[in-house]
Tab-separated table of C-alpha atoms and ligand atoms in Angstrom:
chain	number	residue	atom	x	y	z
A	1	UNK	CA	270.927	141.904	226.102
A	2	UNK	CA	272.217	138.617	227.471
A	3	UNK	CA	275.420	138.937	225.464
A	4	UNK	CA	275.873	142.577	226.535
A	5	UNK	CA	275.372	141.732	230.218
A	6	UNK	CA	277.865	138.828	229.954
A	7	UNK	CA	280.381	141.074	228.211
A	8	UNK	CA	279.990	143.799	230.847
A	9	UNK	CA	280.446	141.166	233.556
A	10	UNK	CA	283.671	139.846	232.009
A	11	UNK	CA	285.082	143.302	231.295
A	12	UNK	CA	284.341	144.285	234.907
A	13	UNK	CA	286.027	141.092	236.139
A	14	UNK	CA	289.062	141.662	233.936
A	15	UNK	CA	289.263	145.228	235.195
A	16	UNK	CA	289.099	144.094	238.849
A	17	UNK	CA	291.857	141.559	238.169
A	18	UNK	CA	294.012	144.247	236.571
A	19	UNK	CA	293.342	146.547	239.512
A	20	UNK	CA	294.284	143.847	242.052
A	21	UNK	CA	297.422	143.083	240.098
A	22	UNK	CA	298.272	146.788	240.022
A	23	UNK	CA	297.722	147.174	243.794
A	24	UNK	CA	299.859	144.110	244.448
A	25	UNK	CA	302.668	145.449	242.227
A	26	UNK	CA	302.550	148.868	243.886
A	27	UNK	CA	302.571	147.348	247.380
A	28	UNK	CA	305.499	145.110	246.561
A	29	UNK	CA	307.408	148.012	244.919
A	30	UNK	CA	306.773	150.273	247.916
A	31	UNK	CA	307.726	147.386	250.256
A	32	UNK	CA	311.091	147.187	248.491
A	33	UNK	CA	311.527	150.976	248.752
A	34	UNK	CA	310.778	150.747	252.509
A	35	UNK	CA	313.382	147.956	252.889
A	36	UNK	CA	315.991	150.123	251.156
A	37	UNK	CA	315.170	153.098	253.425
A	38	UNK	CA	315.400	150.908	256.537
A	39	UNK	CA	318.761	149.705	255.249
A	40	UNK	CA	319.977	153.287	254.623
A	41	UNK	CA	318.686	154.450	258.033
A	42	UNK	CA	320.348	151.328	259.500
A	43	UNK	CA	317.266	150.189	261.403
A	44	UNK	CA	315.615	146.780	261.432
A	45	UNK	CA	312.613	146.508	259.200
A	46	UNK	CA	309.310	145.778	261.006
A	47	UNK	CA	307.840	142.278	260.969
A	48	UNK	CA	304.507	143.422	259.501
A	49	UNK	CA	304.222	145.099	256.094
A	50	UNK	CA	304.919	148.844	256.369
A	51	UNK	CA	302.765	149.547	253.291
A	52	UNK	CA	299.093	150.383	253.640
A	53	UNK	CA	296.535	151.307	251.010
A	54	UNK	CA	294.281	154.088	252.326
A	55	UNK	CA	292.137	154.623	249.245
A	56	UNK	CA	292.089	153.085	245.774
A	57	UNK	CA	294.845	155.426	244.638
A	58	UNK	CA	296.611	156.446	247.861
A	59	UNK	CA	299.310	154.320	249.499
A	60	UNK	CA	301.274	155.164	252.660
A	61	UNK	CA	304.536	153.557	253.843
A	62	UNK	CA	305.764	153.680	257.427
A	63	UNK	CA	309.478	154.413	257.933
A	64	UNK	CA	311.233	155.190	261.158
A	65	UNK	CA	313.353	158.171	260.362
A	66	UNK	CA	313.449	161.230	258.136
A	67	UNK	CA	313.760	160.460	254.416
A	68	UNK	CA	315.429	162.548	251.771
A	69	UNK	CA	312.697	163.471	249.298
A	70	UNK	CA	314.986	163.309	246.243
A	71	UNK	CA	316.362	159.909	247.215
A	72	UNK	CA	312.816	158.657	247.772
A	73	UNK	CA	311.804	159.912	244.373
A	74	UNK	CA	314.625	157.989	242.715
A	75	UNK	CA	313.928	154.795	244.677
A	76	UNK	CA	310.199	154.826	243.969
A	77	UNK	CA	310.813	155.683	240.308
A	78	UNK	CA	313.227	152.776	239.775
A	79	UNK	CA	310.990	150.261	241.588
A	80	UNK	CA	307.951	151.320	239.536
A	81	UNK	CA	309.974	151.090	236.352
A	82	UNK	CA	311.031	147.537	237.210
A	83	UNK	CA	307.398	146.532	237.571
A	84	UNK	CA	306.240	148.452	234.533
A	85	UNK	CA	303.934	150.757	236.524
A	86	UNK	CA	303.299	153.641	234.170
A	87	UNK	CA	300.477	155.579	235.902
A	88	UNK	CA	301.238	159.187	236.928
A	89	UNK	CA	301.929	159.568	240.615
A	90	UNK	CA	302.993	162.036	243.300
A	91	UNK	CA	305.261	161.244	246.246
A	92	UNK	CA	305.139	163.127	249.541
A	93	UNK	CA	307.160	162.779	252.764
A	94	UNK	CA	305.577	163.429	256.139
A	95	UNK	CA	307.851	165.004	258.677
A	96	UNK	CA	306.560	164.432	262.202
A	97	UNK	CA	308.702	167.235	263.617
A	98	UNK	CA	307.238	169.963	261.419
A	99	UNK	CA	303.999	167.944	261.087
A	100	UNK	CA	303.650	168.656	257.432
A	101	UNK	CA	303.773	166.770	254.173
A	102	UNK	CA	306.268	167.782	251.482
A	103	UNK	CA	305.164	166.615	248.092
A	104	UNK	CA	307.546	166.406	245.162
A	105	UNK	CA	305.336	166.803	242.150
A	106	UNK	CA	302.586	169.361	242.450
A	107	UNK	CA	302.183	169.566	238.704
A	108	UNK	CA	300.287	166.333	238.744
A	109	UNK	CA	297.409	168.042	240.488
A	110	UNK	CA	297.293	170.879	238.063
A	111	UNK	CA	296.623	168.278	235.368
A	112	UNK	CA	294.250	166.229	237.432
A	113	UNK	CA	292.014	168.424	239.522
A	114	UNK	CA	289.754	165.565	240.617
A	115	UNK	CA	292.043	164.488	243.482
A	116	UNK	CA	293.426	166.703	246.227
A	117	UNK	CA	297.181	167.242	246.392
A	118	UNK	CA	299.106	165.112	248.870
A	119	UNK	CA	299.838	168.201	250.985
A	120	UNK	CA	296.131	168.735	251.426
A	121	UNK	CA	295.480	165.102	252.432
A	122	UNK	CA	294.551	164.438	256.082
A	123	UNK	CA	297.525	163.258	258.146
A	124	UNK	CA	297.703	159.495	258.544
A	125	UNK	CA	299.889	159.329	261.679
A	126	UNK	CA	301.093	162.364	263.698
A	127	UNK	CA	303.739	160.558	265.663
A	128	UNK	CA	305.834	158.822	263.033
A	129	UNK	CA	307.657	159.273	259.767
A	130	UNK	CA	305.916	158.028	256.657
A	131	UNK	CA	305.726	158.767	253.010
A	132	UNK	CA	302.719	158.657	250.703
A	133	UNK	CA	302.269	157.863	247.019
A	134	UNK	CA	299.188	159.040	245.231
A	135	UNK	CA	298.247	157.977	241.692
A	136	UNK	CA	296.139	159.963	239.324
A	137	UNK	CA	293.750	158.398	236.810
A	138	UNK	CA	294.454	154.751	237.639
A	139	UNK	CA	291.251	153.771	235.810
A	140	UNK	CA	292.335	155.403	232.560
A	141	UNK	CA	295.740	153.768	232.869
A	142	UNK	CA	294.262	150.327	233.492
A	143	UNK	CA	291.699	150.681	230.715
A	144	UNK	CA	294.589	151.638	228.413
A	145	UNK	CA	296.146	148.266	229.208
A	146	UNK	CA	292.947	146.358	228.429
A	147	UNK	CA	293.215	146.671	224.634
A	148	UNK	CA	291.896	143.217	223.808
A	149	UNK	CA	288.795	143.766	225.929
A	150	UNK	CA	288.052	147.114	224.347
A	151	UNK	CA	288.527	145.499	220.924
A	152	UNK	CA	286.213	142.572	221.722
A	153	UNK	CA	283.569	144.959	223.134
A	154	UNK	CA	283.657	147.086	219.993
A	155	UNK	CA	283.382	143.974	217.785
A	156	UNK	CA	280.469	142.789	219.889
A	157	UNK	CA	278.694	146.144	219.605
A	158	UNK	CA	279.106	146.033	215.822
A	159	UNK	CA	277.722	142.472	215.715
A	160	UNK	CA	274.751	143.484	217.885
A	161	UNK	CA	274.128	146.534	215.710
A	162	UNK	CA	274.005	144.432	212.555
A	163	UNK	CA	271.889	141.816	214.246
A	164	UNK	CA	269.288	144.414	215.304
A	165	UNK	CA	269.440	146.001	211.862
A	166	UNK	CA	268.877	142.609	210.193
A	167	UNK	CA	265.940	141.895	212.491
A	168	UNK	CA	264.369	145.243	211.638
A	169	UNK	CA	264.837	144.607	207.920
A	170	UNK	CA	263.278	141.145	208.242
A	171	UNK	CA	260.306	142.548	210.153
A	172	UNK	CA	259.859	145.269	207.553
A	173	UNK	CA	260.036	142.747	204.722
A	174	UNK	CA	257.503	140.583	206.487
A	175	UNK	CA	255.120	143.510	206.840
A	176	UNK	CA	255.644	144.464	203.202
A	177	UNK	CA	254.938	140.949	201.993
A	178	UNK	CA	251.756	140.876	204.086
A	179	UNK	CA	250.690	144.183	202.603
A	180	UNK	CA	251.416	142.858	199.124
A	181	UNK	CA	249.392	139.727	199.780
A	182	UNK	CA	246.479	141.828	201.019
A	183	UNK	CA	246.767	144.009	197.942
A	184	UNK	CA	246.647	141.051	195.577
A	185	UNK	CA	243.684	139.514	197.427
A	186	UNK	CA	241.931	142.815	197.381
A	187	UNK	CA	242.653	143.434	193.724
A	188	UNK	CA	241.493	139.962	192.680
A	189	UNK	CA	238.290	140.537	194.560
A	190	UNK	CA	237.742	143.985	193.030
A	191	UNK	CA	238.294	142.684	189.504
A	192	UNK	CA	236.378	139.464	189.937
A	193	UNK	CA	233.049	141.021	190.894
A	194	UNK	CA	232.541	143.223	187.792
A	195	UNK	CA	233.953	140.478	185.572
A	196	UNK	CA	231.450	137.899	186.798
A	197	UNK	CA	228.618	140.406	186.458
A	198	UNK	CA	229.688	141.086	182.856
A	199	UNK	CA	229.978	137.345	182.197
A	200	UNK	CA	226.457	136.659	183.500
A	201	UNK	CA	224.979	139.621	181.597
A	202	UNK	CA	226.554	138.541	178.320
A	203	UNK	CA	225.285	135.021	178.966
A	204	UNK	CA	221.771	136.480	179.141
A	205	UNK	CA	222.350	138.565	175.996
A	206	UNK	CA	223.231	135.414	174.080
A	207	UNK	CA	219.637	134.275	174.465
A	208	UNK	CA	217.997	134.673	171.028
A	209	UNK	CA	214.680	135.634	172.572
A	210	UNK	CA	216.046	138.675	174.319
A	211	UNK	CA	215.450	140.838	171.232
A	212	UNK	CA	211.776	140.497	171.911
A	213	UNK	CA	212.158	142.264	175.272
A	214	UNK	CA	214.105	145.419	174.463
A	215	UNK	CA	213.921	146.709	178.084
A	216	UNK	CA	215.769	143.652	179.354
A	217	UNK	CA	218.250	144.030	176.549
A	218	UNK	CA	218.868	147.633	177.506
A	219	UNK	CA	219.082	146.714	181.171
A	220	UNK	CA	221.787	144.111	180.623
A	221	UNK	CA	223.688	146.315	178.188
A	222	UNK	CA	223.670	149.075	180.837
A	223	UNK	CA	224.966	146.636	183.457
A	224	UNK	CA	227.822	145.656	181.156
A	225	UNK	CA	228.591	149.311	180.499
A	226	UNK	CA	228.589	150.259	184.215
A	227	UNK	CA	230.710	147.299	185.217
A	228	UNK	CA	233.246	147.853	182.450
A	229	UNK	CA	233.402	151.488	183.530
A	230	UNK	CA	234.126	150.297	187.069
A	231	UNK	CA	236.839	147.943	185.770
A	232	UNK	CA	238.380	150.803	183.830
A	233	UNK	CA	238.453	152.883	186.985
A	234	UNK	CA	240.218	150.090	188.882
A	235	UNK	CA	242.814	149.720	186.152
A	236	UNK	CA	243.243	153.492	186.110
A	237	UNK	CA	243.973	153.520	189.846
A	238	UNK	CA	246.543	150.773	189.664
A	239	UNK	CA	248.148	152.575	186.738
A	240	UNK	CA	248.161	155.857	188.658
A	241	UNK	CA	250.085	154.093	191.374
A	242	UNK	CA	252.446	152.339	188.960
A	243	UNK	CA	253.294	155.687	187.376
A	244	UNK	CA	254.017	157.172	190.803
A	245	UNK	CA	256.284	154.239	191.641
A	246	UNK	CA	258.346	154.774	188.511
A	247	UNK	CA	258.520	158.456	189.484
A	248	UNK	CA	258.073	159.554	185.896
A	249	UNK	CA	254.945	161.467	186.747
A	250	UNK	CA	256.016	164.269	184.410
A	251	UNK	CA	253.725	166.979	185.730
A	252	UNK	CA	252.502	169.371	183.058
A	253	UNK	CA	251.941	172.422	185.183
A	254	UNK	CA	249.775	175.255	183.960
A	255	UNK	CA	247.921	178.154	185.573
A	256	UNK	CA	244.562	176.851	186.674
A	257	UNK	CA	241.569	178.156	188.568
A	258	UNK	CA	241.042	175.973	191.654
A	259	UNK	CA	237.309	176.591	191.603
A	260	UNK	CA	237.047	175.273	188.054
A	261	UNK	CA	239.008	172.168	189.059
A	262	UNK	CA	236.649	171.617	191.987
A	263	UNK	CA	233.616	171.937	189.702
A	264	UNK	CA	235.204	169.425	187.329
A	265	UNK	CA	235.913	166.910	190.109
A	266	UNK	CA	232.392	167.325	191.494
A	267	UNK	CA	231.049	166.717	187.996
A	268	UNK	CA	233.137	163.533	187.690
A	269	UNK	CA	231.742	162.151	190.921
A	270	UNK	CA	228.118	162.968	190.217
A	271	UNK	CA	227.268	159.326	189.364
A	272	UNK	CA	228.584	158.012	192.683
A	273	UNK	CA	226.841	160.851	194.505
A	274	UNK	CA	223.498	160.097	192.878
A	275	UNK	CA	223.823	156.371	193.668
A	276	UNK	CA	224.115	157.219	197.341
A	277	UNK	CA	221.570	160.093	197.366
A	278	UNK	CA	224.257	162.478	198.517
A	279	UNK	CA	224.821	166.180	198.037
A	280	UNK	CA	227.763	168.512	197.883
A	281	UNK	CA	227.713	172.069	199.211
A	282	UNK	CA	230.325	174.388	197.754
A	283	UNK	CA	231.563	177.338	199.828
A	284	UNK	CA	234.190	178.703	197.478
A	285	UNK	CA	235.331	181.880	199.218
A	286	UNK	CA	238.908	182.222	197.960
A	287	UNK	CA	239.507	185.327	195.859
A	288	UNK	CA	243.081	184.454	194.868
A	289	UNK	CA	242.481	181.098	193.272
A	290	UNK	CA	244.987	180.597	190.470
A	291	UNK	CA	247.498	177.836	191.111
A	292	UNK	CA	250.172	176.214	189.028
A	293	UNK	CA	249.095	172.591	188.699
A	294	UNK	CA	248.746	169.597	186.435
A	295	UNK	CA	245.110	169.520	185.361
A	296	UNK	CA	244.720	165.739	185.167
A	297	UNK	CA	246.544	164.902	188.389
A	298	UNK	CA	245.012	167.680	190.403
A	299	UNK	CA	241.477	166.793	189.341
A	300	UNK	CA	242.338	163.198	190.311
A	301	UNK	CA	243.434	164.424	193.744
A	302	UNK	CA	240.143	166.218	194.325
A	303	UNK	CA	238.209	163.330	192.827
A	304	UNK	CA	239.904	160.824	195.152
A	305	UNK	CA	239.000	162.916	198.207
A	306	UNK	CA	235.395	163.353	197.100
A	307	UNK	CA	235.150	159.674	196.146
A	308	UNK	CA	236.422	158.600	199.582
A	309	UNK	CA	234.041	160.985	201.317
A	310	UNK	CA	231.155	159.368	199.424
A	311	UNK	CA	232.418	155.785	199.859
A	312	UNK	CA	233.143	155.935	203.573
A	313	UNK	CA	229.781	157.024	204.853
A	314	UNK	CA	226.876	155.034	206.279
A	315	UNK	CA	224.177	157.638	205.762
A	316	UNK	CA	223.566	159.617	202.537
A	317	UNK	CA	226.784	161.610	202.201
A	318	UNK	CA	226.763	165.362	202.654
A	319	UNK	CA	230.015	166.950	201.576
A	320	UNK	CA	231.101	170.529	202.124
A	321	UNK	CA	233.941	171.777	199.941
A	322	UNK	CA	235.423	175.088	201.063
A	323	UNK	CA	238.195	177.292	199.763
A	324	UNK	CA	239.836	180.197	201.609
A	325	UNK	CA	242.887	182.381	201.202
A	326	UNK	CA	245.454	182.473	203.924
A	327	UNK	CA	248.959	184.024	203.825
A	328	UNK	CA	249.341	183.948	200.030
A	329	UNK	CA	248.170	180.358	200.033
A	330	UNK	CA	244.900	178.731	199.194
A	331	UNK	CA	243.216	176.295	201.543
A	332	UNK	CA	240.901	173.622	200.119
A	333	UNK	CA	238.795	171.680	202.610
A	334	UNK	CA	236.802	168.563	201.835
A	335	UNK	CA	234.516	167.801	204.740
A	336	UNK	CA	232.197	164.818	205.080
A	337	UNK	CA	229.717	163.359	207.528
A	338	UNK	CA	231.064	159.819	207.053
A	339	UNK	CA	232.228	157.054	209.342
A	340	UNK	CA	235.379	158.969	210.349
A	341	UNK	CA	238.791	157.507	211.165
A	342	UNK	CA	240.156	156.603	214.593
A	343	UNK	CA	243.297	158.419	215.711
A	344	UNK	CA	245.485	155.230	215.442
A	345	UNK	CA	244.542	154.803	211.805
A	346	UNK	CA	244.727	158.498	211.039
A	347	UNK	CA	248.533	158.380	211.094
A	348	UNK	CA	248.662	155.527	208.561
A	349	UNK	CA	245.989	156.327	205.984
A	350	UNK	CA	248.501	158.081	203.708
A	351	UNK	CA	250.702	154.965	203.582
A	352	UNK	CA	250.722	152.846	200.446
A	353	UNK	CA	248.161	150.003	200.497
A	354	UNK	CA	246.892	151.021	203.917
A	355	UNK	CA	243.195	150.497	204.435
A	356	UNK	CA	241.467	150.874	207.771
A	357	UNK	CA	240.923	147.244	208.842
A	358	UNK	CA	237.290	146.162	208.571
A	359	UNK	CA	237.791	142.438	209.174
A	360	UNK	CA	237.086	140.366	206.086
A	361	UNK	CA	234.324	142.672	204.897
A	362	UNK	CA	234.792	144.038	201.390
A	363	UNK	CA	231.764	146.284	201.428
A	364	UNK	CA	233.768	149.336	200.341
A	365	UNK	CA	236.050	148.867	197.372
A	366	UNK	CA	239.572	150.185	197.184
A	367	UNK	CA	243.271	149.338	197.131
A	368	UNK	CA	244.557	151.698	199.769
A	369	UNK	CA	246.385	153.728	197.148
A	370	UNK	CA	244.152	156.775	196.769
A	371	UNK	CA	245.361	158.843	199.712
A	372	UNK	CA	248.992	157.905	199.078
A	373	UNK	CA	248.575	159.267	195.558
A	374	UNK	CA	246.849	162.386	196.901
A	375	UNK	CA	249.653	163.099	199.362
A	376	UNK	CA	252.421	162.526	196.809
A	377	UNK	CA	250.679	164.767	194.295
A	378	UNK	CA	249.982	167.557	196.775
A	379	UNK	CA	253.641	167.486	197.812
A	380	UNK	CA	254.759	167.559	194.174
A	381	UNK	CA	252.648	170.710	193.876
A	382	UNK	CA	254.571	172.171	196.871
A	383	UNK	CA	251.510	171.847	199.055
A	384	UNK	CA	250.590	170.213	202.324
A	385	UNK	CA	247.765	167.882	203.275
A	386	UNK	CA	246.302	167.469	206.744
A	387	UNK	CA	243.383	165.507	208.052
A	388	UNK	CA	241.130	165.803	211.061
A	389	UNK	CA	238.608	163.131	211.828
A	390	UNK	CA	236.254	161.879	214.493
A	391	UNK	CA	234.839	158.342	214.269
A	392	UNK	CA	231.126	158.360	213.385
A	393	UNK	CA	231.115	162.156	213.007
A	394	UNK	CA	233.158	162.753	209.874
A	395	UNK	CA	236.490	163.826	208.432
A	396	UNK	CA	238.004	166.981	206.980
A	397	UNK	CA	240.900	166.803	204.513
A	398	UNK	CA	242.726	170.119	204.197
A	399	UNK	CA	245.044	170.930	201.324
A	400	UNK	CA	247.139	174.100	201.377
A	401	UNK	CA	248.782	175.240	198.137
A	402	UNK	CA	250.820	178.235	197.085
A	403	UNK	CA	248.993	180.751	194.858
A	404	UNK	CA	250.502	181.634	191.512
B	501	LIG	P1	241.014	153.119	199.409
B	501	LIG	O1	241.293	152.673	198.033
B	501	LIG	O2	240.918	152.013	200.387
B	501	LIG	O3	239.876	154.088	199.519
B	501	LIG	P2	242.632	155.346	200.258
B	501	LIG	O4	244.120	155.503	200.289
B	501	LIG	O5	241.862	156.309	199.463
B	501	LIG	O6	242.364	153.870	199.842
B	501	LIG	O7	242.149	155.407	201.762
B	501	LIG	C1	242.792	154.697	202.770
B	501	LIG	C2	241.851	154.372	203.897
B	501	LIG	O8	241.512	155.564	204.610
B	501	LIG	C3	240.534	153.819	203.437
B	501	LIG	O9	240.593	152.409	203.370
B	501	LIG	C4	239.550	154.277	204.488
B	501	LIG	O10	239.485	153.314	205.518
B	501	LIG	C5	240.176	155.537	205.037
B	501	LIG	N1	239.506	156.744	204.539
B	501	LIG	C6	239.880	157.514	203.498
B	501	LIG	N2	239.069	158.577	203.345
B	501	LIG	C7	238.149	158.470	204.316
B	501	LIG	C8	236.983	159.279	204.679
B	501	LIG	N3	236.650	160.391	204.018
B	501	LIG	N4	236.246	158.865	205.746
B	501	LIG	C9	236.585	157.750	206.426
B	501	LIG	N5	237.649	156.952	206.130
B	501	LIG	C10	238.403	157.312	205.090
């Protein structure tokens, strides 16, 4: 901004200088014309300057006798040429006997309607002879002569543009690297916990006396099984994401019954549901329920939504899964009574690695990839996903898909 303001200041200054120079040139040219007219009329020229500038583009010159308009035109033209004044102008002679102005070039005003023609200008002096010169578009003419300034301003704008662009890229990179760091921290944490549990359990199993207490043996074997299952799930999620990144998802679409897919996903999440004493109510009302989808990915989508609904709830989760038909589309709603999402976070939850900040608390496991996967998959199935949520009331995820 500082550079822009400085540049504007200097351009303005250069323009003012050019304008002053122009006015000075015009005044001196018109002064010379007046001298010539005094000479032709054989009268003594006045001691003060006969030229006066009435507005930025209107100059009047006092003479003391009638002037031939054609002669005036030639004189003014040659003086302007000498001084390299190239702006368009109109010359008019005021005749105090007829009290009217005769202008030579009316065409100028057809081109430039912004200024009134000289003949329409208010009279400067009723009781004397004078002639007036009016310029059109002085600004455009002067700007045309300021090539170097226009060039430097354009260069500066380009430099500023790249500077801002670079800053934005740096900020984006910084955010990405923070996200990546968070992801790695998060992942290490998620993998470390089941691994240490497995390590401790196997330590216990190494005890030779454990065979004498088969319940303990079974207990520790179950722990190892559950934790390795959890690890497998983590790996599966990261892989899901890696596959998406490489964009070789390779959907194998087939005609599938949405209700069957929902039953399958509910089945897959039954362990998590039992752990949390939750329940799922199914209100499957859609009659047209065949979609073209990839079985594995679409069950994953539903599973991710159900899994989140179970994970992000303080009380025992109660999920309602609904389906409805609407305009040759099917609507699938996954509603929960969980912790909900604030409106600021709602916009970002579909972003890669985004997790609603909970301070340093890792009470709910995840990588922030689930919803990103869900959104990408729904879009690959030509569908749409929307979410409504109220903190501490619950959330509803709505998927709309075309029916086969
Ligand atoms: P994560 O692996 O963290 O679960 P997701 O992409 O599935 O990643 O979810 C992103 C974030 O959105 C979560 O960290 C969570 O804060 C929030 N979220 C997702 N689903 C729900 C839900 N049903 N209720 C409340 N918050 C949710």
